[in-house]
């Protein structure tokens, strides 16, 4: 199956700093990628839909100026958590859809665990 | 997308069939039923999907009732590696997936 990678797999940062998370589709092109956040013992919550070459679409309640998304190529989307605070500590997961496939099968990355001190 | 109801947790003995139910009584006529699972601290993994007919692939079988108000995911011979949270997700086949609380399946040796 298709592979999606994320980097870094985990990161610890100080409050007030910015953190960039990369999501790559390794063997397919993804015009659309998705960013999710998951707090402990909770389900995944969609944050935004990232479209190659255009602005991301954010879900209600997600601050677009705090969570900057860039989808500059068909294989790479980045999420930057700006001015991170402890409440931003979470598991961030991206997914990508292979548009060659007929079904809506999304391939998920392994996730990035962010801890803000 | 339709709302779903899944049992919060289930246990299944290793080697037996695991049957995971999902109620989606408000599903629309052209909404598919997708199943994903998430092993602890990993990203979710696609399992199977269906519209009206029962479906089978190398991972699982999906049984959808005739009125489409519920479905059952069947893992025919559960292994310890099948321990995960299983999500039933009605979806029109567009791109946004909405994850509910899912069923935490524990395979017991």
PDB file of C-alpha atoms in Angstrom:
ATOM      1  CA  UNK A   1       0.000   0.000   0.000  1.00  0.00           C
ATOM      2  CA  UNK A   2       0.910   3.662  -0.219  1.00  0.00           C
ATOM      3  CA  UNK A   3       3.205   5.098   2.446  1.00  0.00           C
ATOM      4  CA  UNK A   4       2.972   8.406   4.255  1.00  0.00           C
ATOM      5  CA  UNK A   5       5.791   9.585   6.476  1.00  0.00           C
ATOM      6  CA  UNK A   6       5.944  12.273   9.124  1.00  0.00           C
ATOM      7  CA  UNK A   7       8.899  14.081  10.558  1.00  0.00           C
ATOM      8  CA  UNK A   8       9.722  14.396  13.331  1.00  0.00           C
ATOM      9  CA  UNK A   9       8.104  11.479  15.120  1.00  0.00           C
ATOM     10  CA  UNK A  10       8.300  13.367  18.376  1.00  0.00           C
ATOM     11  CA  UNK A  11       9.369  16.832  19.478  1.00  0.00           C
ATOM     12  CA  UNK A  12       9.728  18.667  22.763  1.00  0.00           C
ATOM     13  CA  UNK A  13       9.833  22.430  22.696  1.00  0.00           C
ATOM     14  CA  UNK A  14       9.621  25.393  24.986  1.00  0.00           C
ATOM     15  CA  UNK A  15       6.500  27.476  25.303  1.00  0.00           C
ATOM     16  CA  UNK A  16       6.437  30.316  22.793  1.00  0.00           C
ATOM     17  CA  UNK A  17       8.496  28.606  20.111  1.00  0.00           C
ATOM     18  CA  UNK A  18       7.277  27.356  16.741  1.00  0.00           C
ATOM     19  CA  UNK A  19       7.383  23.784  15.565  1.00  0.00           C
ATOM     20  CA  UNK A  20       7.176  22.513  11.990  1.00  0.00           C
ATOM     21  CA  UNK A  21       5.881  19.041  11.178  1.00  0.00           C
ATOM     22  CA  UNK A  22       6.344  17.534   7.729  1.00  0.00           C
ATOM     23  CA  UNK A  23       4.045  15.059   6.022  1.00  0.00           C
ATOM     24  CA  UNK A  24       5.227  13.289   2.887  1.00  0.00           C
ATOM     25  CA  UNK A  25       3.578  10.854   0.519  1.00  0.00           C
ATOM     26  CA  UNK A  26       6.454   8.594  -0.467  1.00  0.00           C
ATOM     27  CA  UNK A  27       5.198   6.677  -3.477  1.00  0.00           C
ATOM     28  CA  UNK A  28       2.201   8.569  -4.722  1.00  0.00           C
ATOM     29  CA  UNK A  29       1.061  12.080  -5.402  1.00  0.00           C
ATOM     30  CA  UNK A  30      -1.457  13.638  -3.086  1.00  0.00           C
ATOM     31  CA  UNK A  31      -3.279  16.753  -4.164  1.00  0.00           C
ATOM     32  CA  UNK A  32      -5.106  16.651  -0.849  1.00  0.00           C
ATOM     33  CA  UNK A  33      -3.701  16.003   2.585  1.00  0.00           C
ATOM     34  CA  UNK A  34      -5.375  16.230   5.965  1.00  0.00           C
ATOM     35  CA  UNK A  35      -4.140  17.213   9.389  1.00  0.00           C
ATOM     36  CA  UNK A  36      -5.625  15.721  12.559  1.00  0.00           C
ATOM     37  CA  UNK A  37      -4.983  16.200  16.247  1.00  0.00           C
ATOM     38  CA  UNK A  38      -5.538  13.580  18.909  1.00  0.00           C
ATOM     39  CA  UNK A  39      -5.472  14.181  22.645  1.00  0.00           C
ATOM     40  CA  UNK A  40      -4.896  11.261  25.039  1.00  0.00           C
ATOM     41  CA  UNK A  41      -7.748   8.759  25.111  1.00  0.00           C
ATOM     42  CA  UNK A  42      -9.724  10.784  22.589  1.00  0.00           C
ATOM     43  CA  UNK A  43     -10.551  10.308  18.941  1.00  0.00           C
ATOM     44  CA  UNK A  44      -8.931  12.051  16.002  1.00  0.00           C
ATOM     45  CA  UNK A  45     -10.162  15.551  15.312  1.00  0.00           C
ATOM     46  CA  UNK A  46      -9.738  16.962  11.824  1.00  0.00           C
ATOM     47  CA  UNK A  47      -7.941  20.296  11.933  1.00  0.00           C
ATOM     48  CA  UNK A  48      -7.667  21.223   8.285  1.00  0.00           C
ATOM     49  CA  UNK A  49      -7.651  20.053   4.709  1.00  0.00           C
ATOM     50  CA  UNK A  50      -4.520  20.897   2.798  1.00  0.00           C
ATOM     51  CA  UNK A  51      -4.761  21.375  -0.956  1.00  0.00           C
ATOM     52  CA  UNK A  52      -1.703  21.527  -3.171  1.00  0.00           C
ATOM     53  CA  UNK A  53      -1.160  24.986  -4.530  1.00  0.00           C
ATOM     54  CA  UNK A  54      -3.973  26.653  -2.625  1.00  0.00           C
ATOM     55  CA  UNK A  55      -4.928  27.728   0.862  1.00  0.00           C
ATOM     56  CA  UNK A  56      -5.878  25.166   3.443  1.00  0.00           C
ATOM     57  CA  UNK A  57      -9.438  24.799   4.652  1.00  0.00           C
ATOM     58  CA  UNK A  58      -9.669  24.884   8.423  1.00  0.00           C
ATOM     59  CA  UNK A  59     -12.299  23.260  10.582  1.00  0.00           C
ATOM     60  CA  UNK A  60     -14.405  25.385  12.867  1.00  0.00           C
ATOM     61  CA  UNK A  61     -12.539  26.386  15.998  1.00  0.00           C
ATOM     62  CA  UNK A  62      -9.057  25.840  14.561  1.00  0.00           C
ATOM     63  CA  UNK A  63      -6.992  29.014  14.414  1.00  0.00           C
ATOM     64  CA  UNK A  64      -5.454  29.349  10.972  1.00  0.00           C
ATOM     65  CA  UNK A  65      -2.891  31.868  12.163  1.00  0.00           C
ATOM     66  CA  UNK A  66      -1.688  29.508  14.849  1.00  0.00           C
ATOM     67  CA  UNK A  67      -1.608  26.343  12.766  1.00  0.00           C
ATOM     68  CA  UNK A  68       0.020  27.303   9.490  1.00  0.00           C
ATOM     69  CA  UNK A  69      -0.327  24.777   6.687  1.00  0.00           C
ATOM     70  CA  UNK A  70       1.661  24.781   3.483  1.00  0.00           C
ATOM     71  CA  UNK A  71       1.148  22.246   0.702  1.00  0.00           C
ATOM     72  CA  UNK A  72       3.783  23.360  -1.782  1.00  0.00           C
ATOM     73  CA  UNK A  73       4.166  20.142  -3.718  1.00  0.00           C
ATOM     74  CA  UNK A  74       2.201  17.030  -4.548  1.00  0.00           C
ATOM     75  CA  UNK A  75       4.147  15.014  -2.001  1.00  0.00           C
ATOM     76  CA  UNK A  76       4.707  17.401   0.890  1.00  0.00           C
ATOM     77  CA  UNK A  77       2.528  19.276   3.342  1.00  0.00           C
ATOM     78  CA  UNK A  78       3.787  21.037   6.442  1.00  0.00           C
ATOM     79  CA  UNK A  79       2.034  22.068   9.630  1.00  0.00           C
ATOM     80  CA  UNK A  80       3.662  24.773  11.726  1.00  0.00           C
ATOM     81  CA  UNK A  81       2.432  25.256  15.263  1.00  0.00           C
ATOM     82  CA  UNK A  82       3.291  28.875  16.007  1.00  0.00           C
ATOM     83  CA  UNK A  83       3.915  30.191  19.494  1.00  0.00           C
ATOM     84  CA  UNK A  84       3.250  26.795  20.969  1.00  0.00           C
ATOM     85  CA  UNK A  85       1.794  26.496  24.461  1.00  0.00           C
ATOM     86  CA  UNK A  86       1.392  23.480  26.742  1.00  0.00           C
ATOM     87  CA  UNK A  87      -2.236  23.077  25.672  1.00  0.00           C
ATOM     88  CA  UNK A  88      -0.970  22.435  22.129  1.00  0.00           C
ATOM     89  CA  UNK A  89       0.716  19.271  23.340  1.00  0.00           C
ATOM     90  CA  UNK A  90      -0.911  16.508  21.363  1.00  0.00           C
ATOM     91  CA  UNK A  91      -0.474  13.767  18.780  1.00  0.00           C
ATOM     92  CA  UNK A  92      -0.581  15.291  15.299  1.00  0.00           C
ATOM     93  CA  UNK A  93      -1.383  12.963  12.413  1.00  0.00           C
ATOM     94  CA  UNK A  94      -1.515  13.648   8.711  1.00  0.00           C
ATOM     95  CA  UNK A  95      -3.168  11.660   5.961  1.00  0.00           C
ATOM     96  CA  UNK A  96      -3.108  11.747   2.209  1.00  0.00           C
ATOM     97  CA  UNK A  97      -5.429  10.510  -0.447  1.00  0.00           C
ATOM     98  CA  UNK A  98      -4.108   8.859  -3.574  1.00  0.00           C
ATOM     99  CA  UNK A  99      -6.295  10.386  -6.247  1.00  0.00           C
ATOM    100  CA  UNK A 100      -5.487   7.613  -8.678  1.00  0.00           C
ATOM    101  CA  UNK A 101      -7.577   5.338  -6.526  1.00  0.00           C
ATOM    102  CA  UNK A 102     -11.295   5.251  -7.005  1.00  0.00           C
ATOM    103  CA  UNK A 103     -12.185   4.759  -3.355  1.00  0.00           C
ATOM    104  CA  UNK A 104     -11.816   7.326  -0.599  1.00  0.00           C
ATOM    105  CA  UNK A 105      -8.954   5.481   1.055  1.00  0.00           C
ATOM    106  CA  UNK A 106      -6.757   7.757   3.087  1.00  0.00           C
ATOM    107  CA  UNK A 107      -3.228   6.773   4.049  1.00  0.00           C
ATOM    108  CA  UNK A 108      -2.141   8.002   7.424  1.00  0.00           C
ATOM    109  CA  UNK A 109       1.273   8.943   8.664  1.00  0.00           C
ATOM    110  CA  UNK A 110       2.682   7.488  11.888  1.00  0.00           C
ATOM    111  CA  UNK A 111       1.991  10.705  13.797  1.00  0.00           C
ATOM    112  CA  UNK A 112       4.095  13.312  15.578  1.00  0.00           C
ATOM    113  CA  UNK A 113       3.938  13.633  19.325  1.00  0.00           C
ATOM    114  CA  UNK A 114       4.390  17.246  20.371  1.00  0.00           C
ATOM    115  CA  UNK A 115       5.168  18.151  23.969  1.00  0.00           C
ATOM    116  CA  UNK A 116       5.315  21.829  24.878  1.00  0.00           C
ATOM    117  CA  UNK A 117       6.992  22.621  28.168  1.00  0.00           C
TER     118      UNK A 117
ATOM    119  CA  UNK B   1     -22.242  12.485   7.500  1.00  0.00           C
ATOM    120  CA  UNK B   2     -24.389  10.108   9.532  1.00  0.00           C
ATOM    121  CA  UNK B   3     -23.885   9.577  13.257  1.00  0.00           C
ATOM    122  CA  UNK B   4     -22.664   6.202  14.451  1.00  0.00           C
ATOM    123  CA  UNK B   5     -22.960   4.128  17.594  1.00  0.00           C
ATOM    124  CA  UNK B   6     -20.306   1.572  18.443  1.00  0.00           C
ATOM    125  CA  UNK B   7     -19.712  -0.342  21.681  1.00  0.00           C
ATOM    126  CA  UNK B   8     -16.858   1.338  23.547  1.00  0.00           C
ATOM    127  CA  UNK B   9     -14.947  -1.884  24.067  1.00  0.00           C
ATOM    128  CA  UNK B  10     -14.910  -5.570  23.207  1.00  0.00           C
ATOM    129  CA  UNK B  11     -12.739  -8.571  23.947  1.00  0.00           C
ATOM    130  CA  UNK B  12     -12.094 -11.491  21.638  1.00  0.00           C
ATOM    131  CA  UNK B  13     -10.053 -14.656  22.103  1.00  0.00           C
ATOM    132  CA  UNK B  14      -7.074 -15.081  19.829  1.00  0.00           C
ATOM    133  CA  UNK B  15      -7.914 -17.227  16.820  1.00  0.00           C
ATOM    134  CA  UNK B  16     -11.633 -16.592  17.039  1.00  0.00           C
ATOM    135  CA  UNK B  17     -13.676 -14.331  14.820  1.00  0.00           C
ATOM    136  CA  UNK B  18     -14.087 -10.789  16.060  1.00  0.00           C
ATOM    137  CA  UNK B  19     -17.434  -9.234  15.172  1.00  0.00           C
ATOM    138  CA  UNK B  20     -17.599  -5.484  15.591  1.00  0.00           C
ATOM    139  CA  UNK B  21     -21.046  -3.877  15.240  1.00  0.00           C
ATOM    140  CA  UNK B  22     -21.851  -0.362  14.156  1.00  0.00           C
ATOM    141  CA  UNK B  23     -25.211   1.360  14.144  1.00  0.00           C
ATOM    142  CA  UNK B  24     -25.663   4.074  11.519  1.00  0.00           C
ATOM    143  CA  UNK B  25     -29.427   4.407  11.344  1.00  0.00           C
ATOM    144  CA  UNK B  26     -29.321   7.890   9.790  1.00  0.00           C
ATOM    145  CA  UNK B  27     -27.074   6.909   6.908  1.00  0.00           C
ATOM    146  CA  UNK B  28     -27.994   8.369   3.528  1.00  0.00           C
ATOM    147  CA  UNK B  29     -28.670   6.214   0.510  1.00  0.00           C
ATOM    148  CA  UNK B  30     -25.419   7.070  -1.226  1.00  0.00           C
ATOM    149  CA  UNK B  31     -23.202   7.094   1.855  1.00  0.00           C
ATOM    150  CA  UNK B  32     -20.574   4.404   2.065  1.00  0.00           C
ATOM    151  CA  UNK B  33     -19.549   2.711   5.299  1.00  0.00           C
ATOM    152  CA  UNK B  34     -15.798   2.865   5.866  1.00  0.00           C
ATOM    153  CA  UNK B  35     -13.868   1.054   8.556  1.00  0.00           C
ATOM    154  CA  UNK B  36     -10.500   2.160   9.864  1.00  0.00           C
ATOM    155  CA  UNK B  37      -8.499   1.006  12.835  1.00  0.00           C
ATOM    156  CA  UNK B  38      -5.839   2.646  14.978  1.00  0.00           C
ATOM    157  CA  UNK B  39      -3.242   0.644  16.797  1.00  0.00           C
ATOM    158  CA  UNK B  40      -1.922   2.386  19.894  1.00  0.00           C
ATOM    159  CA  UNK B  41       0.239   5.444  19.128  1.00  0.00           C
ATOM    160  CA  UNK B  42       0.067   4.910  15.372  1.00  0.00           C
ATOM    161  CA  UNK B  43      -1.853   6.512  12.536  1.00  0.00           C
ATOM    162  CA  UNK B  44      -5.148   4.930  11.490  1.00  0.00           C
ATOM    163  CA  UNK B  45      -5.232   2.219   8.841  1.00  0.00           C
ATOM    164  CA  UNK B  46      -7.919   1.665   6.226  1.00  0.00           C
ATOM    165  CA  UNK B  47      -9.618  -1.724   6.488  1.00  0.00           C
ATOM    166  CA  UNK B  48     -12.586  -1.959   4.161  1.00  0.00           C
ATOM    167  CA  UNK B  49     -15.616  -0.102   2.875  1.00  0.00           C
ATOM    168  CA  UNK B  50     -19.001  -0.923   1.339  1.00  0.00           C
ATOM    169  CA  UNK B  51     -22.224   0.591   0.103  1.00  0.00           C
ATOM    170  CA  UNK B  52     -24.932  -2.068  -0.062  1.00  0.00           C
ATOM    171  CA  UNK B  53     -23.344  -5.412  -0.721  1.00  0.00           C
ATOM    172  CA  UNK B  54     -21.221  -7.382   1.671  1.00  0.00           C
ATOM    173  CA  UNK B  55     -17.528  -6.990   1.033  1.00  0.00           C
ATOM    174  CA  UNK B  56     -14.450  -9.069   1.771  1.00  0.00           C
ATOM    175  CA  UNK B  57     -10.763  -8.395   1.409  1.00  0.00           C
ATOM    176  CA  UNK B  58      -7.574  -9.820   2.821  1.00  0.00           C
ATOM    177  CA  UNK B  59      -8.088  -8.082   6.138  1.00  0.00           C
ATOM    178  CA  UNK B  60     -11.768  -8.419   6.935  1.00  0.00           C
ATOM    179  CA  UNK B  61     -15.356  -8.886   5.863  1.00  0.00           C
ATOM    180  CA  UNK B  62     -18.062  -6.250   6.033  1.00  0.00           C
ATOM    181  CA  UNK B  63     -21.694  -7.212   6.440  1.00  0.00           C
ATOM    182  CA  UNK B  64     -24.228  -4.449   5.815  1.00  0.00           C
ATOM    183  CA  UNK B  65     -27.864  -5.022   6.717  1.00  0.00           C
ATOM    184  CA  UNK B  66     -30.429  -4.750   3.966  1.00  0.00           C
ATOM    185  CA  UNK B  67     -31.857  -1.524   5.394  1.00  0.00           C
ATOM    186  CA  UNK B  68     -28.261  -0.238   5.731  1.00  0.00           C
ATOM    187  CA  UNK B  69     -28.900   0.989   9.259  1.00  0.00           C
ATOM    188  CA  UNK B  70     -26.143  -1.136  10.708  1.00  0.00           C
ATOM    189  CA  UNK B  71     -23.080  -3.086   9.735  1.00  0.00           C
ATOM    190  CA  UNK B  72     -20.646  -5.578  11.213  1.00  0.00           C
ATOM    191  CA  UNK B  73     -16.936  -5.795  10.626  1.00  0.00           C
ATOM    192  CA  UNK B  74     -15.623  -9.325  10.901  1.00  0.00           C
ATOM    193  CA  UNK B  75     -12.005 -10.219  11.532  1.00  0.00           C
ATOM    194  CA  UNK B  76     -12.156 -13.967  10.781  1.00  0.00           C
ATOM    195  CA  UNK B  77      -9.180 -15.166  12.828  1.00  0.00           C
ATOM    196  CA  UNK B  78      -8.144 -12.479  15.272  1.00  0.00           C
ATOM    197  CA  UNK B  79      -4.506 -12.184  16.282  1.00  0.00           C
ATOM    198  CA  UNK B  80      -2.865 -10.146  19.005  1.00  0.00           C
ATOM    199  CA  UNK B  81      -1.856  -7.612  16.364  1.00  0.00           C
ATOM    200  CA  UNK B  82      -5.524  -6.869  15.763  1.00  0.00           C
ATOM    201  CA  UNK B  83      -5.780  -5.167  19.154  1.00  0.00           C
ATOM    202  CA  UNK B  84      -6.752  -1.606  18.220  1.00  0.00           C
ATOM    203  CA  UNK B  85      -9.529   0.966  18.180  1.00  0.00           C
ATOM    204  CA  UNK B  86     -11.897   0.328  15.278  1.00  0.00           C
ATOM    205  CA  UNK B  87     -13.810   3.184  13.695  1.00  0.00           C
ATOM    206  CA  UNK B  88     -16.945   2.889  11.602  1.00  0.00           C
ATOM    207  CA  UNK B  89     -17.288   5.976   9.385  1.00  0.00           C
ATOM    208  CA  UNK B  90     -20.186   6.689   7.031  1.00  0.00           C
ATOM    209  CA  UNK B  91     -18.943   8.851   4.202  1.00  0.00           C
ATOM    210  CA  UNK B  92     -20.180  10.015   0.836  1.00  0.00           C
ATOM    211  CA  UNK B  93     -16.862   9.143  -0.717  1.00  0.00           C
ATOM    212  CA  UNK B  94     -15.671  12.720  -0.577  1.00  0.00           C
ATOM    213  CA  UNK B  95     -12.529  13.467   1.236  1.00  0.00           C
ATOM    214  CA  UNK B  96     -13.271  14.433   4.816  1.00  0.00           C
ATOM    215  CA  UNK B  97     -13.422  11.606   7.375  1.00  0.00           C
ATOM    216  CA  UNK B  98     -15.121  12.163  10.723  1.00  0.00           C
ATOM    217  CA  UNK B  99     -13.873   9.849  13.439  1.00  0.00           C
ATOM    218  CA  UNK B 100     -16.202   8.918  16.290  1.00  0.00           C
ATOM    219  CA  UNK B 101     -15.172   7.243  19.512  1.00  0.00           C
ATOM    220  CA  UNK B 102     -14.829   3.780  17.985  1.00  0.00           C
ATOM    221  CA  UNK B 103     -14.588   0.365  19.625  1.00  0.00           C
ATOM    222  CA  UNK B 104     -11.502  -0.634  21.553  1.00  0.00           C
ATOM    223  CA  UNK B 105     -10.946  -4.276  20.604  1.00  0.00           C
ATOM    224  CA  UNK B 106      -8.658  -6.323  22.817  1.00  0.00           C
ATOM    225  CA  UNK B 107      -7.511  -9.710  21.599  1.00  0.00           C
ATOM    226  CA  UNK B 108      -6.891 -12.036  24.499  1.00  0.00           C
ATOM    227  CA  UNK B 109      -4.233 -14.769  24.248  1.00  0.00           C
TER     228      UNK B 109
END
